[in-house]
Coordinates of C-alpha atoms in Angstrom, one line a residue:
Chain A
X180 CA -37.6 6.5 10.8
X181 CA -33.9 5.7 11.7
X182 CA -34.6 6.0 15.4
X183 CA -36.8 3.0 15.5
X184 CA -34.2 0.5 14.4
X185 CA -32.8 -0.5 17.9
X186 CA -36.6 -0.9 18.9
X187 CA -37.2 -3.2 16.1
X188 CA -34.0 -5.1 16.8
X189 CA -35.1 -5.5 20.4
X190 CA -38.3 -6.8 19.3
X191 CA -36.8 -9.3 17.1
X192 CA -34.3 -10.4 19.7
X193 CA -37.2 -10.9 22.1
X194 CA -39.2 -12.9 19.6
X195 CA -36.0 -15.3 19.1
X196 CA -35.4 -15.5 22.6
X197 CA -39.1 -16.5 23.5
X198 CA -39.0 -19.1 20.9
X199 CA -36.0 -20.7 22.0
X200 CA -37.1 -21.0 25.8
X201 CA -40.0 -22.9 24.9
X202 CA -39.0 -26.7 25.6
X203 CA -39.2 -29.1 22.8
X204 CA -41.7 -32.0 23.2
X205 CA -41.9 -35.2 21.4
X206 CA -45.1 -36.4 20.1
X207 CA -47.2 -39.3 21.5
X208 CA -47.4 -41.8 18.7
X209 CA -49.8 -44.7 18.0
X210 CA -53.5 -45.0 17.9
X211 CA -55.6 -42.6 19.5
X212 CA -59.5 -42.2 20.7
X213 CA -61.2 -39.2 21.7
X214 CA -63.1 -39.5 24.8
X215 CA -65.7 -37.2 26.9
X216 CA -65.1 -36.6 30.3
X217 CA -66.7 -34.6 33.1
X218 CA -64.6 -31.5 34.3
X219 CA -66.1 -29.8 37.5
X220 CA -69.4 -30.5 35.9
X221 CA -68.4 -29.6 32.5
X222 CA -68.5 -31.9 29.7
X223 CA -65.0 -31.6 27.8
X224 CA -63.0 -33.7 25.4
X225 CA -59.9 -35.6 25.9
X226 CA -57.8 -38.1 24.4
X227 CA -56.9 -41.7 25.2
X228 CA -53.3 -42.5 23.5
X229 CA -52.1 -46.1 23.0
X230 CA -50.4 -47.5 26.0
X231 CA -48.0 -50.5 26.0
X232 CA -50.2 -53.5 27.5
X233 CA -49.2 -55.1 30.8
X234 CA -46.6 -57.6 30.5
X235 CA -44.5 -59.7 32.7
X236 CA -41.1 -61.4 31.5
X237 CA -38.1 -62.9 33.2
X238 CA -34.7 -61.2 32.4
X239 CA -31.2 -62.7 32.4
X240 CA -31.0 -62.6 36.0
X241 CA -34.2 -64.4 36.4
X242 CA -36.0 -61.2 37.8
X243 CA -39.5 -60.6 36.8
X244 CA -39.7 -57.4 34.9
X245 CA -43.0 -55.8 34.5
X246 CA -44.9 -52.5 34.3
X247 CA -44.3 -52.1 37.9
X248 CA -40.7 -52.5 37.9
X249 CA -40.3 -50.0 35.2
X250 CA -42.6 -47.3 36.8
X251 CA -41.0 -43.6 36.7
X252 CA -38.5 -44.6 34.0
X253 CA -38.5 -44.1 30.3
X254 CA -37.0 -47.1 28.2
X255 CA -36.2 -48.1 24.9
X256 CA -37.3 -51.4 23.7
X257 CA -36.2 -53.8 20.8
X258 CA -36.7 -57.3 19.5
X259 CA -33.5 -59.7 18.9
X260 CA -32.4 -63.1 19.1
X261 CA -28.9 -64.1 20.2
X262 CA -28.3 -66.6 17.1
X263 CA -29.5 -63.6 14.6
X264 CA -27.1 -63.3 11.7
X265 CA -28.7 -60.4 10.2
X266 CA -29.5 -57.0 11.8
X267 CA -29.0 -57.9 15.3
X268 CA -25.6 -57.4 15.8
X269 CA -25.6 -53.8 14.6
X270 CA -28.6 -53.0 16.8
X271 CA -26.9 -54.7 19.9
X272 CA -24.0 -52.4 18.9
X273 CA -26.1 -49.2 18.8
X274 CA -28.2 -50.3 22.2
X275 CA -24.8 -50.8 23.8
X276 CA -24.2 -46.9 22.9
X277 CA -27.1 -45.8 24.4
X278 CA -26.5 -48.0 27.5
X279 CA -23.0 -46.5 28.1
X280 CA -24.3 -43.0 27.5
X281 CA -27.2 -43.6 30.5
X282 CA -25.2 -46.1 32.4
X283 CA -26.1 -45.4 36.0
X284 CA -29.3 -43.3 35.1
X285 CA -32.0 -44.5 37.4
X286 CA -34.6 -43.3 35.3
X287 CA -33.6 -45.2 32.0
X288 CA -34.1 -48.7 31.4
X289 CA -33.3 -51.0 28.2
X290 CA -35.4 -53.9 27.2
X291 CA -34.5 -56.4 24.5
X292 CA -37.0 -59.0 23.9
X293 CA -35.8 -62.2 22.4
X294 CA -38.1 -63.5 19.8
X295 CA -36.6 -67.2 19.8
X296 CA -37.4 -68.5 23.2
X297 CA -36.7 -71.9 22.5
X298 CA -33.2 -71.1 22.0
X299 CA -32.5 -67.9 24.1
X300 CA -33.1 -69.4 27.6
X301 CA -32.1 -67.6 30.7
X302 CA -28.3 -68.9 30.7
X303 CA -28.0 -68.1 27.0
X304 CA -29.4 -64.6 27.4
X305 CA -26.9 -63.9 30.7
X306 CA -24.1 -65.3 28.5
X307 CA -25.1 -62.8 25.7
X308 CA -25.4 -59.9 28.2
X309 CA -22.0 -60.8 29.7
X310 CA -20.3 -61.0 26.5
X311 CA -21.5 -57.7 25.4
X312 CA -20.1 -56.2 28.3
X313 CA -23.6 -55.7 30.1
X314 CA -22.9 -56.1 34.1
X315 CA -25.6 -54.3 35.9
X316 CA -29.4 -54.5 35.7
X317 CA -30.3 -51.6 33.5
X318 CA -30.5 -53.6 30.7
X319 CA -32.9 -56.1 30.4
X320 CA -32.7 -59.0 28.0
X321 CA -36.2 -60.6 28.1
X322 CA -37.5 -64.2 27.9
X323 CA -41.5 -64.7 27.4
X324 CA -43.7 -67.1 25.8
X325 CA -43.5 -67.0 22.0
X326 CA -46.7 -65.7 20.9
X327 CA -47.1 -63.4 23.8
X328 CA -44.0 -61.8 22.6
X329 CA -45.1 -61.5 19.1
X330 CA -48.5 -60.3 20.0
X331 CA -46.7 -57.5 22.2
X332 CA -44.6 -56.7 19.4
X333 CA -47.7 -56.1 17.1
X334 CA -50.2 -54.4 19.2
X335 CA -48.1 -52.9 21.9
X336 CA -44.9 -51.5 20.2
X337 CA -46.6 -51.4 16.5
X338 CA -43.7 -53.4 15.4
X339 CA -43.3 -57.0 14.3
X340 CA -41.8 -60.3 14.5
X341 CA -42.8 -63.4 12.8
X342 CA -41.3 -66.9 12.0
X343 CA -39.9 -67.0 8.4
X344 CA -38.0 -70.2 7.3
X345 CA -36.5 -68.1 3.8
X346 CA -34.3 -65.6 5.8
X347 CA -31.3 -66.4 7.6
X348 CA -32.0 -67.3 11.5
X349 CA -35.3 -68.3 10.6
X350 CA -37.2 -65.4 12.2
X351 CA -37.8 -62.2 10.7
X352 CA -38.4 -59.1 12.6
X353 CA -38.1 -55.0 12.3
X354 CA -35.2 -53.3 13.4
X355 CA -37.1 -50.5 15.3
X356 CA -36.2 -49.3 18.6
X357 CA -39.2 -47.8 20.6
X358 CA -38.8 -44.9 23.0
X359 CA -41.3 -45.4 25.9
X360 CA -42.1 -42.6 28.7
X361 CA -43.0 -43.3 32.1
X362 CA -46.8 -43.5 31.2
X363 CA -46.2 -45.9 28.8
X364 CA -46.9 -44.2 25.9
X365 CA -44.9 -44.4 22.7
X366 CA -42.8 -41.3 22.1
X367 CA -40.7 -42.3 19.3
X368 CA -39.7 -45.1 16.7
X369 CA -36.0 -45.2 15.4
X370 CA -34.5 -47.7 13.1
X371 CA -31.8 -49.4 14.8
X372 CA -29.5 -50.2 12.0
X373 CA -29.0 -46.5 11.3
X374 CA -26.4 -44.6 13.1
X375 CA -28.0 -41.1 12.5
X376 CA -31.5 -42.5 13.8
X377 CA -29.9 -43.9 16.8
X378 CA -28.3 -40.4 17.3
X379 CA -31.4 -39.0 16.8
X380 CA -33.0 -41.4 19.7
X381 CA -30.4 -40.4 21.8
X382 CA -31.2 -36.8 21.7
X383 CA -34.7 -37.6 22.1
X384 CA -34.2 -39.4 25.3
X385 CA -32.5 -36.4 26.5
X386 CA -35.8 -34.1 25.5
X387 CA -38.0 -36.8 27.3
X388 CA -35.8 -37.0 30.6
X389 CA -36.1 -33.1 30.8
X390 CA -40.2 -33.5 30.5
X391 CA -40.4 -36.2 32.8
X392 CA -38.2 -34.1 35.3
X393 CA -40.6 -31.1 34.8
X394 CA -43.7 -33.3 35.4
X395 CA -42.0 -34.6 38.7
X396 CA -41.3 -31.1 39.8
X397 CA -44.7 -30.0 39.2
X398 CA -46.0 -32.4 41.4
Chain B
X167 CA 10.4 -22.6 -30.9
X168 CA 12.6 -25.7 -31.4
X169 CA 12.3 -26.0 -27.2
X170 CA 8.7 -25.8 -27.3
X171 CA 8.2 -28.8 -29.9
X172 CA 10.5 -30.8 -27.7
X173 CA 8.6 -30.0 -24.7
X174 CA 5.3 -30.8 -26.7
X175 CA 6.6 -34.3 -27.4
X176 CA 8.1 -35.2 -23.9
X177 CA 5.0 -34.4 -22.0
X178 CA 2.6 -36.9 -23.6
X179 CA 5.3 -39.4 -23.4
X180 CA 5.9 -38.8 -19.9
X181 CA 2.0 -39.4 -19.3
X182 CA 2.1 -42.7 -21.2
X183 CA 4.8 -43.7 -19.1
X184 CA 3.5 -42.7 -16.0
X185 CA 0.2 -44.8 -16.7
X186 CA 1.9 -47.9 -17.8
X187 CA 4.0 -47.9 -14.4
X188 CA 0.7 -48.0 -12.8
X189 CA 0.9 -51.8 -13.6
X190 CA -1.8 -54.1 -14.6
X191 CA -1.3 -56.0 -11.0
X192 CA -2.0 -52.5 -9.4
X193 CA -5.2 -52.1 -11.3
X194 CA -6.4 -55.4 -10.5
X195 CA -5.6 -55.0 -6.8
X196 CA -7.6 -51.4 -6.9
X197 CA -10.5 -53.3 -8.9
X198 CA -10.4 -56.3 -6.1
X199 CA -10.5 -53.8 -3.2
X200 CA -13.4 -51.7 -4.5
X201 CA -15.5 -54.5 -5.2
X202 CA -14.3 -55.9 -2.2
X203 CA -15.7 -53.0 0.1
X204 CA -19.0 -53.4 -1.7
X205 CA -19.2 -57.3 -0.8
X206 CA -18.1 -56.5 2.6
X207 CA -21.0 -54.3 3.4
X208 CA -23.6 -56.5 2.0
X209 CA -22.1 -59.9 3.6
X210 CA -20.0 -59.0 6.7
X211 CA -20.5 -55.7 8.1
X212 CA -23.8 -56.3 9.9
X213 CA -21.9 -58.5 12.4
X214 CA -18.0 -57.3 12.2
X215 CA -19.3 -53.6 11.8
X216 CA -18.2 -50.9 9.4
X217 CA -14.9 -50.5 11.2
X218 CA -14.2 -54.1 11.3
X219 CA -14.1 -53.9 15.2
X220 CA -16.8 -56.8 15.9
X221 CA -19.1 -56.9 19.0
X222 CA -17.9 -57.0 22.4
X223 CA -16.8 -60.7 23.1
X224 CA -19.9 -62.1 20.8
X225 CA -18.0 -61.6 17.3
X226 CA -14.5 -61.1 16.9
X227 CA -12.7 -58.1 15.3
X228 CA -10.9 -58.3 12.0
X229 CA -8.1 -56.3 13.2
X230 CA -5.4 -59.0 14.3
X231 CA -3.3 -58.8 11.3
X232 CA -0.8 -61.3 13.0
X233 CA -3.9 -63.8 13.2
X234 CA -4.9 -62.8 9.8
X235 CA -1.4 -63.2 8.2
X236 CA -0.8 -67.0 10.2
X237 CA -4.2 -68.1 9.1
X238 CA -4.3 -66.7 5.6
X239 CA -5.2 -70.1 4.2
X240 CA -7.8 -70.7 6.2
X241 CA -9.8 -67.3 5.9
X242 CA -11.5 -68.5 2.7
X243 CA -12.7 -71.7 4.5
X244 CA -14.1 -69.4 7.3
X245 CA -15.9 -67.4 5.0
X246 CA -17.3 -70.1 2.8
X247 CA -18.2 -72.7 5.3
X248 CA -18.8 -70.6 8.5
X249 CA -17.7 -71.5 11.9
X250 CA -19.0 -73.5 14.4
X251 CA -16.3 -74.1 17.1
X252 CA -14.5 -71.3 19.0
X253 CA -11.6 -69.1 17.7
X254 CA -9.4 -67.3 19.8
X255 CA -8.4 -63.7 18.8
X256 CA -6.4 -61.2 20.5
X257 CA -6.3 -63.7 23.5
X258 CA -10.3 -63.8 23.6
X259 CA -12.0 -67.0 22.9
X260 CA -15.2 -66.4 20.7
X261 CA -17.6 -69.0 20.8
X262 CA -20.7 -67.8 18.6
X263 CA -21.6 -69.2 15.2
X264 CA -20.5 -67.8 12.1
X265 CA -23.0 -68.5 9.2
X266 CA -21.5 -69.8 5.7
X267 CA -21.6 -67.9 2.9
X268 CA -21.6 -70.7 0.2
X269 CA -23.3 -68.7 -2.4
X270 CA -20.4 -66.7 -2.9
X271 CA -18.4 -67.3 -5.9
X272 CA -14.7 -67.8 -5.8
X273 CA -13.9 -64.5 -7.6
X274 CA -16.2 -62.8 -4.9
X275 CA -14.4 -64.4 -1.9
X276 CA -11.0 -63.2 -3.2
X277 CA -12.5 -59.5 -3.7
X278 CA -14.0 -59.7 -0.2
X279 CA -10.9 -61.3 1.4
X280 CA -8.5 -58.6 -0.5
X281 CA -10.6 -55.8 1.1
X282 CA -10.5 -57.3 4.7
X283 CA -6.7 -58.2 4.6
X284 CA -5.9 -54.3 3.6
X285 CA -8.3 -52.6 5.9
X286 CA -8.9 -52.3 9.7
X287 CA -5.1 -51.5 10.0
X288 CA -4.2 -54.8 7.8
X289 CA -1.9 -54.4 4.7
X290 CA -1.3 -57.9 3.2
X291 CA -1.6 -57.4 -0.6
X292 CA -3.9 -59.0 -3.0
X293 CA -5.8 -62.2 -2.0
X294 CA -6.6 -63.3 -5.8
X295 CA -9.1 -65.6 -7.0
X296 CA -6.1 -68.4 -7.6
X297 CA -5.0 -68.6 -4.1
X298 CA -8.9 -68.8 -3.3
X299 CA -9.3 -71.7 -5.2
X300 CA -6.3 -73.7 -4.2
X301 CA -7.0 -72.9 -0.3
X302 CA -10.8 -73.7 -0.7
X303 CA -9.8 -77.3 -2.0
X304 CA -7.6 -77.7 1.0
X305 CA -10.5 -76.8 3.4
X306 CA -11.0 -79.4 6.2

C-alpha cells in the first residue's frame, strides 16, 4: 500500500498544477439574449451580450471621443462633475491611482463623463484635468448633452445619474466605476469610493488585458 | 506580614494617584479627538482624504502646520462658512469652492478642528468650544 504514496502525490500535484494554469476570466455583465444562428448549415444557440451603445463626446482637449477612438482598448468609465462636493473627489483620487498604474499603456483608457455640462465646459474640464495632474490623452473628461449622458449611464452602463435638488451639488449619481472590454461589453462594476474595490478593479484589469492579448495572438 | 499590608495599602493609592494625574483636561482632549475623528470621516474626508493630503491641486492638504497655526482663528470660519476665493497652501493656489458646513454645532466644530490640528503631522492641542465661539463671532 505504502508504495502507492509517491504516485498519489504526483497525481495531486498534477491536478493542482492544471488548475492554476487555467487563466482567470471575467464574466460579461448586463442583459443577455439567446439567439439561434447558422453554423455550417447547423442551427446553434448563441448569446447576444449587452453592449455599450454608440456615443460621441468631446474631451478636455476638444477631441471627439467615440467607439472608434476606443477600438482595441479596454477602459474604465465613471460619472462625475467638477464642482461635486460629495463622492467625486475620492473617486477622482482612485481614478488617478489607476491612471498612474497604467500610464502610457496604449491598451488602456479612462473616461470620466461630466453630468453637469452646463457648468463643466471644455476649459473647466481642462483645468480640472491639469490640476489633477493629467497631462496626456489617456484619461478623457467627456462633455456631452445632459440627457444623452444620463441615458448612457442608465441604459449603457447600468449606472445612474439624475438631478436632485436635495443633495449637495444638486446632482445625484452612483459611484460606480465600470470596466469595459474592447468589444464594448461590461466586464466589471466596482464601488469607486472603496479602496478595496478599486484594488480589485486594477487586478481585474490585468486579467482582462491578458485575455485581450491572448485573443489578439489567436488572430 | 507587615510588609505585605503596607504593600496592599500602597498599590491602590498609587493607582488613584495615577488616574487623577491623567487630568480632566487630558480626558477632555481625548474625547474631543476621538469624536472629531468620526466627524471628520462624515464631513471632511470625502474631499480632504483619510490621510489629509487633499487631491492634486484641486483640494488643499491639511498637513501644512504653519498655515494652520497662523490661521488658527480663521479655521472655524472656513469650516462653518466655506471658502469662495483662492487659498494658498504650501505655495500652491487652490481656487476650488469649499462647501459650508453651517449645520455643525459649535461643539462639533471644536471636535473636528481638534482632530485636524492634531492629526496629519499637526500637534497643536485642544481647540475647545469656547475658542470656537469666540472665533465664530469674529468671522468676516
